[in-house]
PDB file of C-alpha atoms in Angstrom:
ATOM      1  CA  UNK A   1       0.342 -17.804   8.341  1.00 44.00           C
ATOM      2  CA  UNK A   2      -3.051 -17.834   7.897  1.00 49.00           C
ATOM      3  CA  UNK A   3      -5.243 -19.697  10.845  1.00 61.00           C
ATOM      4  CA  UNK A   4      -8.661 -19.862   9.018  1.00 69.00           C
ATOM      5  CA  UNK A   5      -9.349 -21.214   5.951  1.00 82.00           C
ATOM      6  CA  UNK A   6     -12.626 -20.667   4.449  1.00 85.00           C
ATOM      7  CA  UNK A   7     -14.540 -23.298   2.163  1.00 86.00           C
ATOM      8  CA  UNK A   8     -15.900 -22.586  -0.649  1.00 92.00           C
ATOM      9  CA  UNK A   9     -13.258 -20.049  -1.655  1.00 91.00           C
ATOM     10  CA  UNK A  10     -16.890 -19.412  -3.907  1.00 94.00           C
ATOM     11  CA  UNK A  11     -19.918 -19.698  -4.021  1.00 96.00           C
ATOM     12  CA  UNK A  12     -23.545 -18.414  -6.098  1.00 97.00           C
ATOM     13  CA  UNK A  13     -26.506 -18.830  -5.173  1.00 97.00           C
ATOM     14  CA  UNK A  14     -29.992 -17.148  -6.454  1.00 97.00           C
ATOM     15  CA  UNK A  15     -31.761 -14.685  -4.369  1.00 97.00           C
ATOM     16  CA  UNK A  16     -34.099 -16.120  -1.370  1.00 97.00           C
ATOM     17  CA  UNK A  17     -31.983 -19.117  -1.556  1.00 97.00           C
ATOM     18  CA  UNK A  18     -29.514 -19.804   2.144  1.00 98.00           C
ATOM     19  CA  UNK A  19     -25.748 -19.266   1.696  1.00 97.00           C
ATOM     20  CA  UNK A  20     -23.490 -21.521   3.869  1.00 97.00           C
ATOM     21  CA  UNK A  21     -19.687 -20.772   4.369  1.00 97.00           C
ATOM     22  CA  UNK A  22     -17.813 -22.808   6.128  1.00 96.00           C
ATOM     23  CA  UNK A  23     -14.280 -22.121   8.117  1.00 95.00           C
ATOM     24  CA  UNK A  24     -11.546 -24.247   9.779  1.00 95.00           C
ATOM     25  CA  UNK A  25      -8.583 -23.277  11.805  1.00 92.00           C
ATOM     26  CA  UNK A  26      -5.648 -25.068  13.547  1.00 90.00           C
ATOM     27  CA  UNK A  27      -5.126 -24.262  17.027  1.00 87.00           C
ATOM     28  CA  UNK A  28      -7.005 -23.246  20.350  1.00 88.00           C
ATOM     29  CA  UNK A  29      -9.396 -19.633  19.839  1.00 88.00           C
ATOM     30  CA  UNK A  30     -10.538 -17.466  22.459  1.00 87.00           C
ATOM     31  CA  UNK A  31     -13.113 -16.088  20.128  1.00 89.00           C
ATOM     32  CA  UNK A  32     -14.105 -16.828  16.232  1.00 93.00           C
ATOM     33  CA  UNK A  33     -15.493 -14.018  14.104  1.00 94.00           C
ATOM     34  CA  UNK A  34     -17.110 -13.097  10.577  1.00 96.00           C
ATOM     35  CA  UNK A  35     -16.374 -10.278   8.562  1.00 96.00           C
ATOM     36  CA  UNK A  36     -18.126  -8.832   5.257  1.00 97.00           C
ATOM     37  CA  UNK A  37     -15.966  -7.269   2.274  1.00 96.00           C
ATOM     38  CA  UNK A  38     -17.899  -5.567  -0.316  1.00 95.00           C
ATOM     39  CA  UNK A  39     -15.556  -5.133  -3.413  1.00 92.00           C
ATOM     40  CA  UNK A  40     -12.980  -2.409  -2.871  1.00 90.00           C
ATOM     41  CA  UNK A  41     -14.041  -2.007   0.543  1.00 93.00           C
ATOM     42  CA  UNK A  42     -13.095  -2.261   4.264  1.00 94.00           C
ATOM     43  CA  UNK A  43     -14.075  -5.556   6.119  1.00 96.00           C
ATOM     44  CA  UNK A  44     -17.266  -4.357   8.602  1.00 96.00           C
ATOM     45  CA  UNK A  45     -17.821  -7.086  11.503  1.00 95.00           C
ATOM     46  CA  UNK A  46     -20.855  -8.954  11.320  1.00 96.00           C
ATOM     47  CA  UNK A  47     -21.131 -11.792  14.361  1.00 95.00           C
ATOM     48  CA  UNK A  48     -18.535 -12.737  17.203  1.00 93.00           C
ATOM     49  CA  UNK A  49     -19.027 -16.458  18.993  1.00 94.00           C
ATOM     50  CA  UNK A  50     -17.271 -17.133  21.847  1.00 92.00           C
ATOM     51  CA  UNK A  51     -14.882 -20.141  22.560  1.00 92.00           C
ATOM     52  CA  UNK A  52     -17.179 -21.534  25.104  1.00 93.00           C
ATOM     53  CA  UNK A  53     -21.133 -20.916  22.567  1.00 95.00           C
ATOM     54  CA  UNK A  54     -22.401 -23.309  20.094  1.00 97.00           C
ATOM     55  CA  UNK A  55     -24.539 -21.027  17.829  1.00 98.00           C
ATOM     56  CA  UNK A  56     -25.260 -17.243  17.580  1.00 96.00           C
ATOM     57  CA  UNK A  57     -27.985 -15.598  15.424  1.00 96.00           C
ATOM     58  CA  UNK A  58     -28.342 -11.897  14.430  1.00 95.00           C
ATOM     59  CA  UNK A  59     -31.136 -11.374  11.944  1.00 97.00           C
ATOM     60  CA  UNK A  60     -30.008 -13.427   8.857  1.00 97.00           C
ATOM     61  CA  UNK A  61     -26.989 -14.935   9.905  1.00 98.00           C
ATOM     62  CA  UNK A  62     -26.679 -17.616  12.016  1.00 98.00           C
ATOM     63  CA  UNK A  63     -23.064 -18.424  13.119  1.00 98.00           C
ATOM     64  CA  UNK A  64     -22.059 -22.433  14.741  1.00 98.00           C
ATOM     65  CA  UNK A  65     -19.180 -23.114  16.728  1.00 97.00           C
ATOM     66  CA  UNK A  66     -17.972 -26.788  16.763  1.00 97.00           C
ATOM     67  CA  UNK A  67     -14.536 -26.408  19.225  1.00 95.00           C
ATOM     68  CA  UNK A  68     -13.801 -30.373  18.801  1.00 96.00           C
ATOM     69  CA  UNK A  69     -13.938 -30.299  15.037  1.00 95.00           C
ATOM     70  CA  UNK A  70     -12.237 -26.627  14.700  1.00 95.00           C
ATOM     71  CA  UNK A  71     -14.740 -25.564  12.437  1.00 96.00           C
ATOM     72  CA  UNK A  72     -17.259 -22.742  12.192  1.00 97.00           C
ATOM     73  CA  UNK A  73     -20.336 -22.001   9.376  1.00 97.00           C
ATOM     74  CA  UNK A  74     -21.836 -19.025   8.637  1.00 98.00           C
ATOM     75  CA  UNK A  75     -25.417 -19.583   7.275  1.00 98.00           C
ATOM     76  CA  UNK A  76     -26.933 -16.344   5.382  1.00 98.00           C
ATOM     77  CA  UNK A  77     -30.804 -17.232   5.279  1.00 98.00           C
ATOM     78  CA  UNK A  78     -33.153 -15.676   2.508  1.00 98.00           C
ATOM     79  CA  UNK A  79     -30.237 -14.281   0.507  1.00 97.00           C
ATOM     80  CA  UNK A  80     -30.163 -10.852  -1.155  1.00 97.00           C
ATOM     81  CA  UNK A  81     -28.350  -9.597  -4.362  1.00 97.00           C
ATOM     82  CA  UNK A  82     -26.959  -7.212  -1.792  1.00 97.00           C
ATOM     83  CA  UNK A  83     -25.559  -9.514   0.148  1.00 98.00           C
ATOM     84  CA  UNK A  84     -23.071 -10.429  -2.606  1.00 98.00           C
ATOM     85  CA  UNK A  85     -19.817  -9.440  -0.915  1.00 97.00           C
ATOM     86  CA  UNK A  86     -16.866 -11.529   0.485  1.00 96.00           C
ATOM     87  CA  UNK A  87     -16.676 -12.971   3.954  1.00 97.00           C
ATOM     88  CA  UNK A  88     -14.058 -13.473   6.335  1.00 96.00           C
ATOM     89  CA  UNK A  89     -13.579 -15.753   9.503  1.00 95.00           C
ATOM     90  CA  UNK A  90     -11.278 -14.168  12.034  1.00 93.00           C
ATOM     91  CA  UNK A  91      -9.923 -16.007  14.609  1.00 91.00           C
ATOM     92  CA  UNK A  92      -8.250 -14.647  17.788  1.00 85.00           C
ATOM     93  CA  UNK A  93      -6.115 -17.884  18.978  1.00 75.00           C
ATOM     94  CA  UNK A  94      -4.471 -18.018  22.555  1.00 67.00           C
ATOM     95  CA  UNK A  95      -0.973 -18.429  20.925  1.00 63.00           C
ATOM     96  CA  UNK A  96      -1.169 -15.634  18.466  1.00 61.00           C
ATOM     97  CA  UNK A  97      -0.561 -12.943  20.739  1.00 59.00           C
ATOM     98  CA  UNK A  98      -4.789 -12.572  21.082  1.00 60.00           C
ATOM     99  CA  UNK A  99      -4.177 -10.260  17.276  1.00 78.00           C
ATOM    100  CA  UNK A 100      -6.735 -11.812  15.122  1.00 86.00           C
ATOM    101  CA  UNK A 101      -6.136 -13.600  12.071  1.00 88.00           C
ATOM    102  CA  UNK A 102      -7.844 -13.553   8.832  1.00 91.00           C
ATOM    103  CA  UNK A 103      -8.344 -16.664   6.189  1.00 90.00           C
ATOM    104  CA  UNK A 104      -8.978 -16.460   2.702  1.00 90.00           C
ATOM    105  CA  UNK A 105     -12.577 -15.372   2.238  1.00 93.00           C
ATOM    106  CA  UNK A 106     -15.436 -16.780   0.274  1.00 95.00           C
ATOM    107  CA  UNK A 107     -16.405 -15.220  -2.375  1.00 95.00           C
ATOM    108  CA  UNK A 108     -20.554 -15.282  -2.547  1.00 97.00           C
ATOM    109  CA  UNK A 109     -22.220 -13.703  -5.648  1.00 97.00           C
ATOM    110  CA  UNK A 110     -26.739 -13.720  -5.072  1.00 97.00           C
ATOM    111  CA  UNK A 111     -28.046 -13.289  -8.779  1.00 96.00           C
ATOM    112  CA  UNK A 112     -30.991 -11.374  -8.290  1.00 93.00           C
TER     113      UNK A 112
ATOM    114  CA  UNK B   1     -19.729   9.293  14.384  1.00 61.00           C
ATOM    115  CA  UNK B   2     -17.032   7.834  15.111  1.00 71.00           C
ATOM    116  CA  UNK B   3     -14.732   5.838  12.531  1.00 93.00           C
ATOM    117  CA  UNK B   4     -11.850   5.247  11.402  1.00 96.00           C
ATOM    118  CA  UNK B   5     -10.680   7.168   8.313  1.00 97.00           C
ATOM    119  CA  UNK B   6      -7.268   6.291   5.771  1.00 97.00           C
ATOM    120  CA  UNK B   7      -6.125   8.398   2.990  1.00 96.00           C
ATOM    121  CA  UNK B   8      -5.559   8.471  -0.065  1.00 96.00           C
ATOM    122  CA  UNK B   9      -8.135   6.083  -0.944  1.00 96.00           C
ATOM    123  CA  UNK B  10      -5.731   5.762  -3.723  1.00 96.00           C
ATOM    124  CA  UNK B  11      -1.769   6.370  -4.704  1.00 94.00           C
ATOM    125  CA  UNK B  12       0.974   5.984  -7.278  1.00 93.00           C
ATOM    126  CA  UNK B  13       4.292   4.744  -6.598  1.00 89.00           C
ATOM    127  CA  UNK B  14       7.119   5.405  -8.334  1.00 89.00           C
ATOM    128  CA  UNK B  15       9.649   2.554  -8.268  1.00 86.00           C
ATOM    129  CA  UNK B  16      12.108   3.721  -4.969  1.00 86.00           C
ATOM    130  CA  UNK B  17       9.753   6.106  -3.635  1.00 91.00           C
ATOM    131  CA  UNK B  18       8.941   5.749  -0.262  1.00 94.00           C
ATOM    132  CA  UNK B  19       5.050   6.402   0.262  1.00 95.00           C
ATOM    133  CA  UNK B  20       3.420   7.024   3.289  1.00 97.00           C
ATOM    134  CA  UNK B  21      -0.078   5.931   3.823  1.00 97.00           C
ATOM    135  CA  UNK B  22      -2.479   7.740   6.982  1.00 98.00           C
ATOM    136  CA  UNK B  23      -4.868   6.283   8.952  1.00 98.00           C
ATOM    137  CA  UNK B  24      -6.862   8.379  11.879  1.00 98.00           C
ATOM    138  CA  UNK B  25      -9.096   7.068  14.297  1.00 97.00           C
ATOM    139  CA  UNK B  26     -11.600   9.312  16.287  1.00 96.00           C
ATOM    140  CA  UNK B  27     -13.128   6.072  18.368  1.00 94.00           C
ATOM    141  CA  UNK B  28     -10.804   6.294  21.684  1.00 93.00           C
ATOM    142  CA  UNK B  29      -9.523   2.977  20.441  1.00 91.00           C
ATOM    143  CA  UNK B  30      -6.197   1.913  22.009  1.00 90.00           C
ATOM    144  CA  UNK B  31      -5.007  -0.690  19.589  1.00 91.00           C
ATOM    145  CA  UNK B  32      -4.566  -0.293  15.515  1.00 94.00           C
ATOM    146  CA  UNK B  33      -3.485  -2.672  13.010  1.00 95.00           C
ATOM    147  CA  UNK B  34      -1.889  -2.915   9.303  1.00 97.00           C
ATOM    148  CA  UNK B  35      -3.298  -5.603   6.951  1.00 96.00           C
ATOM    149  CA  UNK B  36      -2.089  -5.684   3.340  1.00 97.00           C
ATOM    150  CA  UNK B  37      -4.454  -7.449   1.295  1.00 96.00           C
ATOM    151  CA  UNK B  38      -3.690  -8.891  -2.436  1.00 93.00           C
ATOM    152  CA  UNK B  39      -6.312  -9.538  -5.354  1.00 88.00           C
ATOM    153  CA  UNK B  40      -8.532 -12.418  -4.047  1.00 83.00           C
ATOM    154  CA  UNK B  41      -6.620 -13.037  -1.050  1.00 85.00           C
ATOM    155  CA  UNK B  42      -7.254 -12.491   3.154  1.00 88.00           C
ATOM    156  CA  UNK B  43      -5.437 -10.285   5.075  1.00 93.00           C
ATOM    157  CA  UNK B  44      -1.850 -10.394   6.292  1.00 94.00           C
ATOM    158  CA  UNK B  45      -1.285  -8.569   9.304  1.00 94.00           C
ATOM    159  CA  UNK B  46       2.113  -5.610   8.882  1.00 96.00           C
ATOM    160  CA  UNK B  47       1.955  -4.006  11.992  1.00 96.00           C
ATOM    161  CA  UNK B  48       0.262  -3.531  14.771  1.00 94.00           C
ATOM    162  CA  UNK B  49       0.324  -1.166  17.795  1.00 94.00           C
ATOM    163  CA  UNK B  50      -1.308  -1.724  21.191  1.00 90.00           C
ATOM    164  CA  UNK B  51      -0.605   1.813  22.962  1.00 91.00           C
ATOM    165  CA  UNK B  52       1.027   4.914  21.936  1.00 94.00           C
ATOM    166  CA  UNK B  53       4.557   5.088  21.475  1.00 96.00           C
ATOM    167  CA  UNK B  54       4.626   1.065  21.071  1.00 95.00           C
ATOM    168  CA  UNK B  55       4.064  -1.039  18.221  1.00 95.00           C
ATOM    169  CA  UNK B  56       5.189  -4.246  16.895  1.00 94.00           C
ATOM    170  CA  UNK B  57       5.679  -6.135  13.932  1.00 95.00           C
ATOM    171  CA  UNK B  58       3.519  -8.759  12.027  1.00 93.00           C
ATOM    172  CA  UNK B  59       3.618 -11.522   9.802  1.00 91.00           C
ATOM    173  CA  UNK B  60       5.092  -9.240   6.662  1.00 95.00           C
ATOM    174  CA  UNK B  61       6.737  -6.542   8.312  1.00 96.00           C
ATOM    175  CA  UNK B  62       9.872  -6.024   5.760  1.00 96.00           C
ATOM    176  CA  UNK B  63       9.716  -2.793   3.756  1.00 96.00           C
ATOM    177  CA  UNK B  64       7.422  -1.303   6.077  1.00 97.00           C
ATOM    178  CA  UNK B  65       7.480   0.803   8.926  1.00 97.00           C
ATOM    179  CA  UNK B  66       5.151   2.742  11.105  1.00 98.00           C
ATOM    180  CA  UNK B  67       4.857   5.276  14.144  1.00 98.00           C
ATOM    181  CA  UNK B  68       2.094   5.760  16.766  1.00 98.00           C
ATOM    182  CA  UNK B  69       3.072   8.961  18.252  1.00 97.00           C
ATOM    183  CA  UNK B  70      -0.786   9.642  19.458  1.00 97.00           C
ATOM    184  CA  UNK B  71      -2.989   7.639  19.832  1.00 97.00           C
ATOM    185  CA  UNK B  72      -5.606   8.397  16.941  1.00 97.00           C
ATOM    186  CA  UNK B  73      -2.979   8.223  13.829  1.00 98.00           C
ATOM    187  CA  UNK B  74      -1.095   4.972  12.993  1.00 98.00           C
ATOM    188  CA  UNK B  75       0.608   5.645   9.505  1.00 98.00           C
ATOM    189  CA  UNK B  76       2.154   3.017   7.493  1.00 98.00           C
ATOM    190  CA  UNK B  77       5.029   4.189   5.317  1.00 97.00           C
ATOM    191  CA  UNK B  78       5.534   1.858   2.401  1.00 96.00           C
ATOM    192  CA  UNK B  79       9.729   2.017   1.641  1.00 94.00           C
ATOM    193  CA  UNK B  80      11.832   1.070  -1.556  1.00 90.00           C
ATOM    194  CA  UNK B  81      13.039  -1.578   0.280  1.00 88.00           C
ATOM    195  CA  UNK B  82       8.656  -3.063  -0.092  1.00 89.00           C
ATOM    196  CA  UNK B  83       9.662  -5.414  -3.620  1.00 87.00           C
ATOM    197  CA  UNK B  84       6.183  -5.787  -4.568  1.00 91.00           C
ATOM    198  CA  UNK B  85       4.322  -3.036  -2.682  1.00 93.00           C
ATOM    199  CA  UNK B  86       1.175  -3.247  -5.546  1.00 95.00           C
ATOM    200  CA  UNK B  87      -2.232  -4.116  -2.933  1.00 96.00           C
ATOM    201  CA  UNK B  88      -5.121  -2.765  -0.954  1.00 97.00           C
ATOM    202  CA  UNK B  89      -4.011  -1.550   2.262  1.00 98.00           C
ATOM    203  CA  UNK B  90      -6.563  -1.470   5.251  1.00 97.00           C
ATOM    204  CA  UNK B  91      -6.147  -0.210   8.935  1.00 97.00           C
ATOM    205  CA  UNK B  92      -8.302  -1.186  11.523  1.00 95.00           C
ATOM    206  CA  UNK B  93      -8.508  -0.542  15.297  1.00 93.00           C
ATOM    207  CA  UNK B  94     -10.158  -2.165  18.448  1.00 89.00           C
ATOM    208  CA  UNK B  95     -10.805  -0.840  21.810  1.00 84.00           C
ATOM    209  CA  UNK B  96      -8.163  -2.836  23.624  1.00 70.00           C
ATOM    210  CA  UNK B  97      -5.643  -5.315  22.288  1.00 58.00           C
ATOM    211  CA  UNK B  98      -7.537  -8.189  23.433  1.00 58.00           C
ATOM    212  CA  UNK B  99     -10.674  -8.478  21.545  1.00 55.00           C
ATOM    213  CA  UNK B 100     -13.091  -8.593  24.595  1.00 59.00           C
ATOM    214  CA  UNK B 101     -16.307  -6.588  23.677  1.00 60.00           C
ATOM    215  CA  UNK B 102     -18.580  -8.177  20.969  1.00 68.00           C
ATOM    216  CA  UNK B 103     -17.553  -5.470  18.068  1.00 75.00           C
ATOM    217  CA  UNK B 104     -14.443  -6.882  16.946  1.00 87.00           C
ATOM    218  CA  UNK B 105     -12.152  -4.477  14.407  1.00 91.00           C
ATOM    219  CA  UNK B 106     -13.322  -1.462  12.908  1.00 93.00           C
ATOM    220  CA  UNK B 107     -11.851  -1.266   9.666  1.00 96.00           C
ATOM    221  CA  UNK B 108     -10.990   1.821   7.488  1.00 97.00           C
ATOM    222  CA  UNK B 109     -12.075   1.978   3.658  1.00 96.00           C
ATOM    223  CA  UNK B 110      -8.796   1.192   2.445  1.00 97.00           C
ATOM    224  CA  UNK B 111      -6.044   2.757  -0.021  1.00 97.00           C
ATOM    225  CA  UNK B 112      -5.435   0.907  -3.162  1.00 97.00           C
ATOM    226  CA  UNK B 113      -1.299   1.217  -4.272  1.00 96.00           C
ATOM    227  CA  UNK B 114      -0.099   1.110  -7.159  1.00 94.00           C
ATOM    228  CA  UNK B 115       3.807   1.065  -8.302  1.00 90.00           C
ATOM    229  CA  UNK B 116       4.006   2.324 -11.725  1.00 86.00           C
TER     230      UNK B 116
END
């Protein structure tokens, strides 16, 4: 079963314009992550937020926590053609035996 | 460097062929995972295994097996008994089974089956 679902499933945007992915889950976390997939490739991990943080930044992504609302975004800022890949929110939930679990990806193309 | 390597990067099945798929790990990680992934889809988790000579199953564990007889190699055999066994197949480790550092999973490139 999957324990995040991502919104949009996709999404394009032009280059230098932000990229926002959203992702929802169902029961209590530990930790929340975001994963890139470039096509035909292995997921590499971008950002992890804690249960107990509000908002993380590293470079151009800036990662939001809302706990109450079981939600997390993922906001790309000045996007890049290479930054066309999917991405992933992982979740690592207190009743899933702490093993992380993936949703569905959004797909974001950047036309250059 | 350290990483996390899987071959083939890709493989033919024939229909009732067992297949098995390898996955090494030169990070000192304790804990490895199996995700099958379909076209457009997340991952679902196979197997897993949190120490060597342990492992348990996942969410789609039928028509799959796997052994973790050291610690660095944690290969996924693909059986006849796997109906639709046709996706990309990733491994992925982490340095303990809770995720408690800040680098989450390090994944492998993948290998791509296909039955024909």
């Amino acid at each position: 079963s999957q324990q995040g679902e991502e919104d949009p499933q996709a999404l394009s945007i032009q280059e230098g314009e932000n990229a926002t992915m959203n992702c929802s889950y169902k029961t209590s976390i530990n930790n929340l992550q975001w994963y890139r997939q470039n096509s035909g490739r292995g997921l590499v991990h971008l950002i992890l937020i804690r249960s107990n943080e509000r908002e993380k930044h590293s470079g151009r992504l800036r990662v939001t926590l809302d706990t109450s609302k079981k939600s997390s975004s993922l906001l790309i800022t000045a996007s890049r053609a290479a930054d066309t890949a999917s991405y992933f929110c992982a979740t690592d939930a207190y009743n899933a035996g702490n093993m992380l679990t993936f949703g569905g990806g959004t797909r974001l193309m950047v036309k250059p | 460097d350290g990483g996390i390597t899987q071959s083939p990067k890709y493989l033919f099945r024939k229909e009732g062929q067992n297949v098995t798929l390898s996955c090494e790990q030169n990070l000192n990680h304790d804990a490895m995972y199996w995700y099958r992934q379909d076209p457009g889809q997340g991952l679902r988790l196979i197997y897993y295994s949190q120490i060597v000579n342990d492992f348990q199953k996942g969410d789609i564990a039928e028509g799959y097996s796997v052994s973790r007889e050291k610690k660095e190699s944690f290969p996924l055999t693909v059986t006849s008994a796997q109906k639709n066994p046709t996706a990309f197949y990733l491994c992925a480790s982490s340095i303990e089974g809770r995720v408690l550092n800040r680098k989450g999973y390090t994944f492998g490139s993948g290998t791509r089956l296909t039955v024909v």
